Structures are given as structure tokens and as C-alpha cells.
Amino acid sequence: MYQPVISGTGVFTPSQVITNDELVVAFNAYADRYNAEHADEIAAGTVMAKDHSSSEFIFKASGIEQRYVLDKSGVLDPAVMHPLLRQRDDDEPGVMAEMALDACTKALDMAGLTGADVDLVICAASNMERAYPAIAVEIQQLLGAGGFAFDMNVACSSATFGIQAASDMVRAGSARRAIVVNPEICSGHLEWRDRDCHFIFGDVCTATVIEREEDAKDGYFKVLSTRCATQFSNNIRNNNGFLRRSRPDGTADRRDMQFMQNGRKVFKEVVPMVSEHILAHLEAEGVTSDQLRRLWLHQANKSMNDFIGRKVLGREPEAGEQPNILQDYANTSSAGSIIAFAKHSDDLKSGDLGLICSFGAGYSVGSVLIKRV
Ligand code: COA
């Protein structure tokens, strides 16, 4: 058995930003347009008029101030309301692979490695650009990595589930050096025309290098243990899938073919599930919460994280103890907790303990207990 460690992380951040104000201007223009086009049905009571969105509501309800996206022109065009991404030819890198290459290169640089050192690539994300060949195999080729590669999807928990899979394989010896990469093009599955959720997501890609302790250069994080759990729920769901065209009633633009959620229920049900999960994980490892120097939580909602932090630590978290990045990135699905970890872990001292935790659709929750060396 080998001791797995995290020796590098990398973040690819798209260059385009949408502020809440820009988003709300576009949404409201779309709503006005829709209401004008459906004026007769609205007057007859057969169609509901669309209400305006507001920046104040978005910030108050979620803590989000802006989001990065791959294409803002389509998202902010009231006649389009989704990103416009060029269809790639089969002989050029896909969009996810391109983002992944940037994040992986940064993570490998940090670990003092190159792609050739890697023998396992896991592409773990909420959505895959195509069914097959696996995006991970394309990334493996672009990196010049050996070994094998595969895709996995556990929605917002994909990164921590991927880290568990990679750590277990490194521990067992079936892989020597792994990279877990999370290209999240959330703008592609968000329904930008739905006021209840149009502000939630952003795009990003994160990567995490996992290798044997004996191979790693100093300044790594030992993976002490991981814990994953799932429990079925329809409260976050997307019905888009390969059987879509096979359904006799299928229309391409049905609302359930994009991200759907019952946000209030998710909030109420997931907060206790996650707090209990983390506390049980710590207890099983004989770690008390006052020994934890940092919590890097999934980045969906600031109040949700405040609740979880208070429950786990048994007190108000101090500044910097539970860093949020959602004000800048919004919810980036599985990548959120890894962005927080990548940007807020450098200052930890040898022996400090921390916990990465993601949660979301499934429901799913994954936690990774780490120790700075
Ligand atoms: N602008 C202005 N008002 C809005 C609005 C918008 N964009 N969206 C909703 N509202 C209104 C609603 O119509 C509602 O009005 P009403 O009280 O008159 O009915 C009111 O604001 C509250 O709406 P609600 O949806 O209950 O808000 P909320 O406080 O629950 O916040 C979320 C919404 C989505 C931010 C919050 O529920 C959340 O973050 N949940 C967890 C989500 C999560 O983790 N999902 C995982 C995704 S991977």
C-alpha cells in the first residue's frame, strides 16, 4: 500500500465575466420581449407573464456577485440566452479538453511534473461534451500521459468522488500518478431564461494531481481519508440524455432538458446531510472539529456554507477558516471546492488538517480529509 498525496492543483478561469447587473439587464430585456410576444395569452390568463430579476435578490439569496463564462455574447443576447460555442471538428481538441489542458498543466507545474509522468486521468464533471470516446482519453493524449483514462459524473460531487477513486488507485498501486480534472461548462446546462436560477452558475476547470508520498516534492497534502455518500433525490435534475430523441413526445426545448432545481428543498435537506456527513467522517478518523484548520466547501450558496461551517465547527467560523469563492465564480459545480482549496491553502503549515467537501445532485456528498506536510 502507498500513501496518496495531493501535490498540485490548477485552475483555468475563462476570460469573460458577467456581473449581476449585466445579467439582470439581459434577463429583463428577454422577459419584456417574451411578455410582449405573448401579450394576448397573458391577458387571457393562459400564459404567465415573466417577472423581472434583480441584482439585490441574487446577492442576498446566494452571495454571488459575478460569474466567468466561456461566451457572454450569447448569454446576454435577449434573443439567444445561451452560450454560443463553436462546434469543434473531430480532429481538433474539444472545448472541455482545451480547458482541461490549461488546468492540468498548471497543476502539473506546481507538482514539478509533466504529462508524461501521469498514468491515470479521470475527467470528473457534471456534464460531458460527448458520449464517447471519453473526454479523459482525449486529455490523456493532449497531456502525453500514459496508462489509462476515464470519465465519471457525480454532478457537483464529481471532484471529490474522483479524488477518492484516484487516491484509492494510487494507494493500491494500480496507478502511480493521477490527475483528476473537472471541466465544468455550467453555462451550457443552465436555463438562463428562468428567473429562479438564471444567476446560479459559471464556467471553470480545476485539476488535482494525486501521487505516492514517496514521489512527491515537499509542500504536499497527505490524503488521510475520503468518504462518499449518495441518496436519491429529484430536487436537482436534468433530463437531457441520449434517449431524448427516442421519445415520441420529445421536443428539443423542453424545460426539463436543462438544469432544474427546487432550491429551497435542496437548501433544507442538503445542509443537515452534509454537516452530519462531515462530523461522522471526522469522528471515524478520531479528529475533532477544533483540530481542523480549514474547510473548503462546495460553492453554491453563502448562507448554506455559513450554516454548515457553524454546525461542523460548533461556533461562528473565523475569517479565512472557510473561504468562499462563489462571489467571483458563482456555482461551478464540482470545481467549486477545488477552486477554494487551490486559492486558499498555501499558507497552511506542516501538520495542519483541512477538509474538502462537495455536495449536490444525487443527492451526493464527498469529503477528503488532508494534512499539510
Ligand atoms: N430576482 C428577484 N426575485 C426572485 C428571483 C430573482 N432572480 N428569483 C426568485 N425570486 C423571488 C421568488 O419569486 C420568491 O418570491 P415569493 O416569495 O414572492 O414567492 C422569492 O424571491 C424567494 O424565492 P426562493 O426561490 O424561495 O429564494 P431562496 O431564498 O430559496 O433562494 C436559491 C434561491 C436558489 C439561491 C437558494 O434556494 C439556494 O441556493 N438553494 C440551494 C441551491 C443548491 O445548492 N443547489 C445545488 C445546485 S448544483
Short mmCIF file of C-alpha atoms and ligand atoms in Angstrom, two decimals:
data_model
loop_
_atom_site.label_atom_id
_atom_site.label_comp_id
_atom_site.label_asym_id
_atom_site.label_seq_id
_atom_site.Cartn_x
_atom_site.Cartn_y
_atom_site.Cartn_z
CA MET A 1 0.00 0.00 0.00
CA TYR A 2 1.17 3.53 -0.80
CA GLN A 3 0.25 6.80 0.87
CA PRO A 4 -1.59 9.08 -1.63
CA VAL A 5 -0.93 12.83 -1.52
CA ILE A 6 -2.22 15.89 -3.36
CA SER A 7 0.84 17.60 -4.81
CA GLY A 8 -0.62 20.09 -7.27
CA THR A 9 -3.76 21.99 -8.19
CA GLY A 10 -4.59 24.17 -11.18
CA VAL A 11 -7.48 26.44 -12.12
CA PHE A 12 -8.47 27.56 -15.61
CA THR A 13 -10.63 30.71 -15.39
CA PRO A 14 -12.39 31.91 -18.57
CA SER A 15 -11.55 35.48 -19.60
CA GLN A 16 -15.18 36.69 -19.87
CA VAL A 17 -17.09 37.93 -16.82
CA ILE A 18 -20.80 38.62 -16.37
CA THR A 19 -21.72 40.82 -13.41
CA ASN A 20 -25.13 40.51 -11.71
CA ASP A 21 -26.14 43.88 -13.18
CA GLU A 22 -25.27 42.82 -16.75
CA LEU A 23 -27.10 39.53 -16.26
CA VAL A 24 -30.23 41.21 -14.92
CA VAL A 25 -30.34 43.76 -17.77
CA ALA A 26 -30.27 40.90 -20.31
CA PHE A 27 -32.83 38.80 -18.41
CA ASN A 28 -35.24 41.71 -18.02
CA ALA A 29 -34.95 42.57 -21.72
CA TYR A 30 -35.72 38.92 -22.52
CA ALA A 31 -38.71 38.94 -20.11
CA ASP A 32 -40.11 42.15 -21.65
CA ARG A 33 -39.74 40.68 -25.10
CA TYR A 34 -41.43 37.42 -24.05
CA ASN A 35 -44.30 39.30 -22.38
CA ALA A 36 -44.83 41.46 -25.49
CA GLU A 37 -44.81 38.40 -27.76
CA HIS A 38 -47.34 36.61 -25.52
CA ALA A 39 -49.46 39.66 -24.60
CA ASP A 40 -52.73 38.08 -25.76
CA GLU A 41 -52.21 34.78 -23.92
CA ILE A 42 -51.09 36.65 -20.80
CA ALA A 43 -54.25 38.81 -20.96
CA ALA A 44 -56.37 35.65 -21.45
CA GLY A 45 -54.65 34.03 -18.46
CA THR A 46 -53.27 31.05 -20.42
CA VAL A 47 -49.61 32.11 -20.16
CA MET A 48 -47.83 33.50 -17.07
CA ALA A 49 -46.05 36.82 -17.54
CA LYS A 50 -42.34 36.74 -16.68
CA ASP A 51 -41.29 38.91 -13.72
CA HIS A 52 -38.08 40.94 -13.66
CA SER A 53 -34.99 39.65 -11.89
CA SER A 54 -32.93 41.80 -9.53
CA SER A 55 -29.24 42.07 -8.61
CA GLU A 56 -30.15 42.76 -4.98
CA PHE A 57 -32.10 39.49 -4.76
CA ILE A 58 -29.30 37.50 -6.38
CA PHE A 59 -26.65 38.77 -3.98
CA LYS A 60 -28.87 38.48 -0.89
CA ALA A 61 -30.14 34.96 -1.72
CA SER A 62 -26.83 33.47 -2.87
CA GLY A 63 -23.79 35.69 -2.16
CA ILE A 64 -22.93 35.62 -5.89
CA GLU A 65 -21.61 38.88 -7.42
CA GLN A 66 -20.41 37.72 -10.86
CA ARG A 67 -19.55 34.61 -12.87
CA TYR A 68 -16.94 33.68 -15.51
CA VAL A 69 -18.25 32.17 -18.75
CA LEU A 70 -16.82 30.84 -21.99
CA ASP A 71 -19.16 33.04 -24.05
CA LYS A 72 -21.07 36.02 -22.72
CA SER A 73 -22.32 37.31 -26.09
CA GLY A 74 -24.98 34.59 -26.45
CA VAL A 75 -25.93 34.55 -22.77
CA LEU A 76 -26.53 38.31 -22.71
CA ASP A 77 -28.38 38.48 -26.05
CA PRO A 78 -32.12 38.54 -25.18
CA ALA A 79 -32.82 36.76 -28.47
CA VAL A 80 -30.40 33.89 -27.67
CA MET A 81 -29.97 33.42 -23.88
CA HIS A 82 -27.37 30.64 -24.01
CA PRO A 83 -23.63 30.48 -24.79
CA LEU A 84 -22.58 30.23 -28.43
CA LEU A 85 -19.70 27.77 -28.63
CA ARG A 86 -18.24 26.81 -31.97
CA GLN A 87 -18.75 23.13 -32.86
CA ARG A 88 -15.26 21.62 -32.92
CA ASP A 89 -14.05 19.39 -35.74
CA ASP A 90 -13.25 15.83 -34.70
CA ASP A 91 -9.55 16.39 -35.40
CA GLU A 92 -9.15 19.40 -33.07
CA PRO A 93 -9.38 19.47 -29.25
CA GLY A 94 -12.88 19.66 -27.78
CA VAL A 95 -13.85 22.58 -25.54
CA MET A 96 -13.61 20.54 -22.35
CA ALA A 97 -10.25 19.07 -23.32
CA GLU A 98 -8.89 22.54 -24.06
CA MET A 99 -9.93 23.90 -20.65
CA ALA A 100 -8.61 20.74 -19.02
CA LEU A 101 -5.21 21.06 -20.69
CA ASP A 102 -4.76 24.54 -19.18
CA ALA A 103 -5.80 23.48 -15.63
CA CYS A 104 -3.78 20.21 -15.79
CA THR A 105 -0.64 21.99 -17.00
CA LYS A 106 -0.84 24.41 -14.04
CA ALA A 107 -1.41 21.54 -11.56
CA LEU A 108 1.49 19.52 -13.02
CA ASP A 109 3.81 22.59 -12.93
CA MET A 110 3.01 23.03 -9.25
CA ALA A 111 3.86 19.38 -8.60
CA GLY A 112 7.08 19.68 -10.66
CA LEU A 113 5.79 17.12 -13.18
CA THR A 114 4.91 16.85 -16.85
CA GLY A 115 2.07 15.00 -18.56
CA ALA A 116 4.40 12.09 -19.31
CA ASP A 117 4.64 11.39 -15.56
CA VAL A 118 0.88 10.72 -15.34
CA ASP A 119 -0.62 7.23 -15.76
CA LEU A 120 -4.25 7.90 -14.79
CA VAL A 121 -6.55 10.70 -15.98
CA ILE A 122 -10.04 10.99 -14.50
CA CYS A 123 -12.29 13.59 -16.08
CA ALA A 124 -14.92 14.13 -13.38
CA ALA A 125 -17.65 16.65 -14.19
CA SER A 126 -21.41 17.24 -14.22
CA ASN A 127 -21.76 17.06 -17.98
CA MET A 128 -19.69 15.59 -20.77
CA GLU A 129 -19.37 17.27 -24.14
CA ARG A 130 -19.99 13.99 -25.94
CA ALA A 131 -20.87 10.41 -25.09
CA TYR A 132 -17.62 8.81 -26.33
CA PRO A 133 -14.71 8.48 -26.73
CA ALA A 134 -14.22 9.58 -23.11
CA ILE A 135 -13.10 13.20 -22.73
CA ALA A 136 -10.46 11.88 -20.29
CA VAL A 137 -8.82 9.83 -23.06
CA GLU A 138 -8.54 12.94 -25.24
CA ILE A 139 -7.00 14.83 -22.30
CA GLN A 140 -4.61 11.92 -21.70
CA GLN A 141 -3.42 12.24 -25.30
CA LEU A 142 -3.08 16.04 -25.16
CA LEU A 143 -1.02 15.73 -21.96
CA GLY A 144 1.17 12.96 -23.39
CA ALA A 145 0.18 10.81 -20.40
CA GLY A 146 0.41 7.03 -20.29
CA GLY A 147 -1.74 4.44 -18.53
CA PHE A 148 -5.48 4.85 -18.78
CA ALA A 149 -8.25 7.43 -18.52
CA PHE A 150 -11.98 7.52 -17.92
CA ASP A 151 -14.89 9.93 -17.37
CA MET A 152 -17.12 9.99 -14.33
CA ASN A 153 -20.14 12.07 -13.38
CA VAL A 154 -21.47 12.60 -9.87
CA ALA A 155 -22.74 16.13 -10.60
CA CYS A 156 -21.43 18.68 -8.06
CA SER A 157 -19.61 15.95 -6.13
CA SER A 158 -17.63 14.72 -9.15
CA ALA A 159 -14.30 16.20 -7.98
CA THR A 160 -14.25 14.64 -4.51
CA PHE A 161 -15.55 11.30 -5.81
CA GLY A 162 -12.79 11.48 -8.45
CA ILE A 163 -10.19 12.24 -5.77
CA GLN A 164 -11.41 9.22 -3.79
CA ALA A 165 -11.17 6.97 -6.88
CA ALA A 166 -7.68 8.26 -7.76
CA SER A 167 -6.42 8.09 -4.15
CA ASP A 168 -7.64 4.51 -3.80
CA MET A 169 -5.90 3.51 -7.03
CA VAL A 170 -2.65 5.21 -6.03
CA ARG A 171 -2.90 3.56 -2.60
CA ALA A 172 -3.45 0.12 -4.15
CA GLY A 173 -0.74 0.59 -6.81
CA SER A 174 -3.00 0.28 -9.88
CA ALA A 175 -1.91 3.83 -10.79
CA ARG A 176 1.23 5.72 -9.80
CA ARG A 177 0.34 9.32 -10.66
CA ALA A 178 -3.19 10.53 -11.27
CA ILE A 179 -4.74 13.75 -12.39
CA VAL A 180 -8.40 14.43 -11.62
CA VAL A 181 -9.74 17.18 -13.86
CA ASN A 182 -13.09 18.98 -13.65
CA PRO A 183 -14.01 20.98 -16.76
CA GLU A 184 -17.38 22.50 -15.82
CA ILE A 185 -19.23 24.30 -18.64
CA CYS A 186 -22.20 25.09 -16.43
CA SER A 187 -23.35 27.85 -18.81
CA GLY A 188 -24.31 25.08 -21.25
CA HIS A 189 -26.82 23.38 -18.94
CA LEU A 190 -28.15 26.41 -17.07
CA GLU A 191 -31.56 27.73 -18.17
CA TRP A 192 -30.68 31.43 -18.48
CA ARG A 193 -34.38 32.21 -19.20
CA ASP A 194 -35.55 31.01 -15.76
CA ARG A 195 -35.53 33.84 -13.19
CA ASP A 196 -35.37 31.40 -10.25
CA CYS A 197 -31.99 30.00 -11.28
CA HIS A 198 -30.50 32.14 -14.11
CA PHE A 199 -27.84 33.60 -11.78
CA ILE A 200 -26.56 30.36 -10.29
CA PHE A 201 -23.76 29.00 -12.46
CA GLY A 202 -20.40 29.91 -14.03
CA ASP A 203 -17.71 28.10 -16.07
CA VAL A 204 -14.27 26.97 -14.89
CA CYS A 205 -11.91 23.98 -14.89
CA THR A 206 -9.88 22.63 -11.96
CA ALA A 207 -7.25 19.89 -11.80
CA THR A 208 -5.69 17.98 -8.89
CA VAL A 209 -2.54 15.82 -9.01
CA ILE A 210 -2.50 12.74 -6.75
CA GLU A 211 0.64 10.66 -6.36
CA ARG A 212 2.60 8.48 -3.92
CA GLU A 213 4.05 10.35 -0.94
CA GLU A 214 7.49 8.93 -1.72
CA ASP A 215 7.38 10.51 -5.22
CA ALA A 216 6.09 13.95 -4.22
CA LYS A 217 8.15 17.07 -3.70
CA ASP A 218 7.69 18.94 -0.40
CA GLY A 219 4.66 21.08 0.32
CA TYR A 220 2.01 18.45 -0.45
CA PHE A 221 -1.18 17.41 1.31
CA LYS A 222 -1.45 13.85 2.59
CA VAL A 223 -4.87 12.30 1.81
CA LEU A 224 -5.69 10.87 5.25
CA SER A 225 -9.08 9.53 4.22
CA THR A 226 -12.06 10.07 1.93
CA ARG A 227 -15.76 9.43 2.41
CA CYS A 228 -18.51 9.47 -0.24
CA ALA A 229 -22.28 9.08 0.14
CA THR A 230 -25.35 9.27 -2.11
CA GLN A 231 -29.10 9.34 -1.56
CA PHE A 232 -31.58 9.63 -4.44
CA SER A 233 -33.46 12.91 -4.86
CA ASN A 234 -35.27 14.62 -7.74
CA ASN A 235 -34.71 18.08 -6.31
CA ILE A 236 -31.77 18.75 -8.65
CA ARG A 237 -32.32 17.12 -12.01
CA ASN A 238 -31.56 17.41 -15.72
CA ASN A 239 -33.42 15.01 -18.05
CA ASN A 240 -31.24 15.62 -21.09
CA GLY A 241 -29.71 12.36 -22.24
CA PHE A 242 -29.12 10.16 -25.23
CA LEU A 243 -32.69 8.75 -25.21
CA ARG A 244 -34.11 12.23 -25.75
CA ARG A 245 -34.65 11.76 -29.48
CA SER A 246 -36.20 8.31 -28.95
CA ARG A 247 -39.21 9.62 -27.04
CA PRO A 248 -42.37 10.00 -29.12
CA ASP A 249 -43.33 13.17 -27.18
CA GLY A 250 -39.81 14.66 -27.18
CA THR A 251 -39.41 18.31 -28.04
CA ALA A 252 -35.89 19.68 -28.16
CA ASP A 253 -36.63 22.71 -25.98
CA ARG A 254 -38.49 21.14 -23.05
CA ARG A 255 -37.67 22.90 -19.75
CA ASP A 256 -36.50 19.67 -18.08
CA MET A 257 -33.70 19.29 -20.66
CA GLN A 258 -31.71 21.91 -18.73
CA PHE A 259 -30.79 22.25 -15.05
CA MET A 260 -33.85 22.13 -12.76
CA GLN A 261 -33.92 22.51 -9.01
CA ASN A 262 -36.16 23.02 -6.06
CA GLY A 263 -33.68 25.38 -4.39
CA ARG A 264 -35.47 25.79 -1.05
CA LYS A 265 -35.77 22.00 -0.56
CA VAL A 266 -32.16 21.46 -1.61
CA PHE A 267 -31.07 24.03 0.94
CA LYS A 268 -33.12 22.46 3.75
CA GLU A 269 -32.24 18.84 3.01
CA VAL A 270 -28.61 19.12 1.99
CA VAL A 271 -27.34 21.31 4.86
CA PRO A 272 -28.04 18.68 7.59
CA MET A 273 -26.94 15.82 5.31
CA VAL A 274 -23.56 17.49 4.70
CA SER A 275 -22.97 18.60 8.31
CA GLU A 276 -23.71 15.09 9.61
CA HIS A 277 -21.54 13.55 6.88
CA ILE A 278 -18.54 15.72 7.78
CA LEU A 279 -18.95 15.17 11.53
CA ALA A 280 -19.23 11.38 11.03
CA HIS A 281 -16.15 11.41 8.77
CA LEU A 282 -14.12 13.33 11.37
CA GLU A 283 -15.30 11.08 14.20
CA ALA A 284 -14.35 7.93 12.27
CA GLU A 285 -10.84 9.37 11.87
CA GLY A 286 -10.56 10.40 15.52
CA VAL A 287 -10.33 14.06 14.52
CA THR A 288 -12.23 16.75 16.44
CA SER A 289 -13.51 19.80 14.59
CA ASP A 290 -11.30 22.15 16.63
CA GLN A 291 -8.29 20.38 15.06
CA LEU A 292 -9.46 21.44 11.56
CA ARG A 293 -7.60 24.49 10.29
CA ARG A 294 -9.73 24.90 7.17
CA LEU A 295 -12.92 23.80 5.42
CA TRP A 296 -13.09 24.09 1.62
CA LEU A 297 -16.79 23.66 0.91
CA HIS A 298 -18.82 23.29 -2.27
CA GLN A 299 -19.64 26.74 -3.59
CA ALA A 300 -23.38 27.03 -4.23
CA ASN A 301 -24.73 29.42 -1.66
CA LYS A 302 -23.06 31.56 1.02
CA SER A 303 -25.75 31.06 3.71
CA MET A 304 -25.63 27.31 3.11
CA ASN A 305 -21.86 27.31 3.74
CA ASP A 306 -22.28 29.54 6.81
CA PHE A 307 -24.77 27.02 8.26
CA ILE A 308 -22.52 24.03 7.53
CA GLY A 309 -19.45 25.81 8.93
CA ARG A 310 -21.27 26.68 12.16
CA LYS A 311 -22.61 23.14 12.59
CA VAL A 312 -19.26 21.46 11.92
CA LEU A 313 -17.10 23.82 13.97
CA GLY A 314 -19.71 24.31 16.71
CA ARG A 315 -19.16 28.09 16.56
CA GLU A 316 -19.03 31.01 14.13
CA PRO A 317 -16.23 30.28 11.59
CA GLU A 318 -13.42 32.84 11.78
CA ALA A 319 -12.42 34.86 8.73
CA GLY A 320 -10.47 32.70 6.32
CA GLU A 321 -11.34 29.44 8.07
CA GLN A 322 -13.95 28.58 5.46
CA PRO A 323 -13.06 30.54 2.33
CA ASN A 324 -15.74 31.24 -0.28
CA ILE A 325 -15.03 31.94 -3.92
CA LEU A 326 -18.65 31.90 -5.11
CA GLN A 327 -18.89 35.71 -5.02
CA ASP A 328 -16.46 35.74 -8.00
CA TYR A 329 -17.15 32.40 -9.72
CA ALA A 330 -20.81 31.61 -8.79
CA ASN A 331 -21.59 27.90 -8.53
CA THR A 332 -19.10 26.00 -10.70
CA SER A 333 -20.48 22.57 -9.82
CA SER A 334 -17.79 20.06 -8.86
CA ALA A 335 -14.95 22.57 -9.32
CA GLY A 336 -16.07 24.99 -6.57
CA SER A 337 -14.46 23.36 -3.53
CA ILE A 338 -11.27 22.74 -5.53
CA ILE A 339 -11.02 26.42 -6.57
CA ALA A 340 -11.38 27.35 -2.87
CA PHE A 341 -8.71 24.78 -1.97
CA ALA A 342 -6.32 25.86 -4.76
CA LYS A 343 -6.59 29.54 -3.88
CA HIS A 344 -6.66 29.27 -0.08
CA SER A 345 -4.32 26.51 1.06
CA ASP A 346 -0.79 27.84 0.52
CA ASP A 347 -0.49 29.34 3.98
CA LEU A 348 -1.21 26.09 5.88
CA LYS A 349 1.71 24.82 7.99
CA SER A 350 3.08 21.30 8.23
CA GLY A 351 0.71 19.21 10.37
CA ASP A 352 -2.35 21.41 9.71
CA LEU A 353 -5.55 19.50 8.94
CA GLY A 354 -8.22 20.54 6.46
CA LEU A 355 -11.28 19.08 4.77
CA ILE A 356 -12.53 19.47 1.19
CA CYS A 357 -16.25 18.77 0.84
CA SER A 358 -18.55 18.89 -2.16
CA PHE A 359 -22.26 18.18 -2.38
CA GLY A 360 -25.13 18.41 -4.82
CA ALA A 361 -27.33 16.46 -7.19
CA GLY A 362 -27.91 12.81 -6.47
CA TYR A 363 -28.01 13.86 -3.65
CA SER A 364 -24.30 13.29 -3.25
CA VAL A 365 -21.66 14.33 -0.74
CA GLY A 366 -17.93 13.65 -0.77
CA SER A 367 -15.27 14.68 1.75
CA VAL A 368 -11.47 14.48 1.67
CA LEU A 369 -9.52 14.85 4.93
CA ILE A 370 -5.99 16.13 4.29
CA LYS A 371 -2.87 17.02 6.26
CA ARG A 372 -0.23 19.51 5.15
CA VAL A 373 3.31 18.10 5.01
N1 COA B 1 -34.97 38.11 -8.77
C1 COA B 1 -35.89 38.59 -7.91
N2 COA B 1 -36.69 37.80 -7.18
C2 COA B 1 -36.58 36.47 -7.35
C3 COA B 1 -35.65 35.92 -8.23
C4 COA B 1 -34.82 36.79 -8.96
N3 COA B 1 -33.90 36.34 -9.81
N4 COA B 1 -35.74 34.58 -8.18
C5 COA B 1 -36.71 34.28 -7.29
N5 COA B 1 -37.23 35.43 -6.78
C6 COA B 1 -38.32 35.57 -5.80
C7 COA B 1 -39.23 34.36 -5.83
O1 COA B 1 -40.23 34.50 -6.80
C8 COA B 1 -39.78 34.36 -4.42
O2 COA B 1 -40.82 35.29 -4.35
P1 COA B 1 -42.15 35.00 -3.45
O3 COA B 1 -41.62 34.87 -2.03
O4 COA B 1 -43.00 36.19 -3.70
O5 COA B 1 -42.68 33.70 -3.98
C9 COA B 1 -38.64 34.89 -3.58
O6 COA B 1 -37.77 35.58 -4.49
C10 COA B 1 -37.86 33.76 -2.90
O7 COA B 1 -37.52 32.77 -3.86
P2 COA B 1 -36.78 31.40 -3.48
O8 COA B 1 -36.52 30.63 -4.72
O9 COA B 1 -37.54 30.73 -2.40
O10 COA B 1 -35.41 32.01 -2.95
P3 COA B 1 -34.35 31.39 -1.96
O11 COA B 1 -34.17 32.30 -0.83
O12 COA B 1 -34.61 29.95 -1.66
O13 COA B 1 -33.01 31.47 -2.85
C11 COA B 1 -31.58 29.96 -4.12
C12 COA B 1 -32.91 30.75 -4.06
C13 COA B 1 -31.59 29.12 -5.37
C14 COA B 1 -30.43 30.97 -4.18
C15 COA B 1 -31.44 29.10 -2.84
O14 COA B 1 -32.62 28.38 -2.61
C16 COA B 1 -30.29 28.11 -2.92
O15 COA B 1 -29.15 28.48 -3.11
N6 COA B 1 -30.56 26.80 -2.70
C17 COA B 1 -29.58 25.76 -2.74
C18 COA B 1 -29.24 25.52 -4.17
C19 COA B 1 -28.17 24.48 -4.37
O16 COA B 1 -27.31 24.26 -3.57
N7 COA B 1 -28.28 23.84 -5.49
C20 COA B 1 -27.33 22.93 -5.93
C21 COA B 1 -27.10 23.27 -7.33
S1 COA B 1 -25.90 22.25 -8.02
#
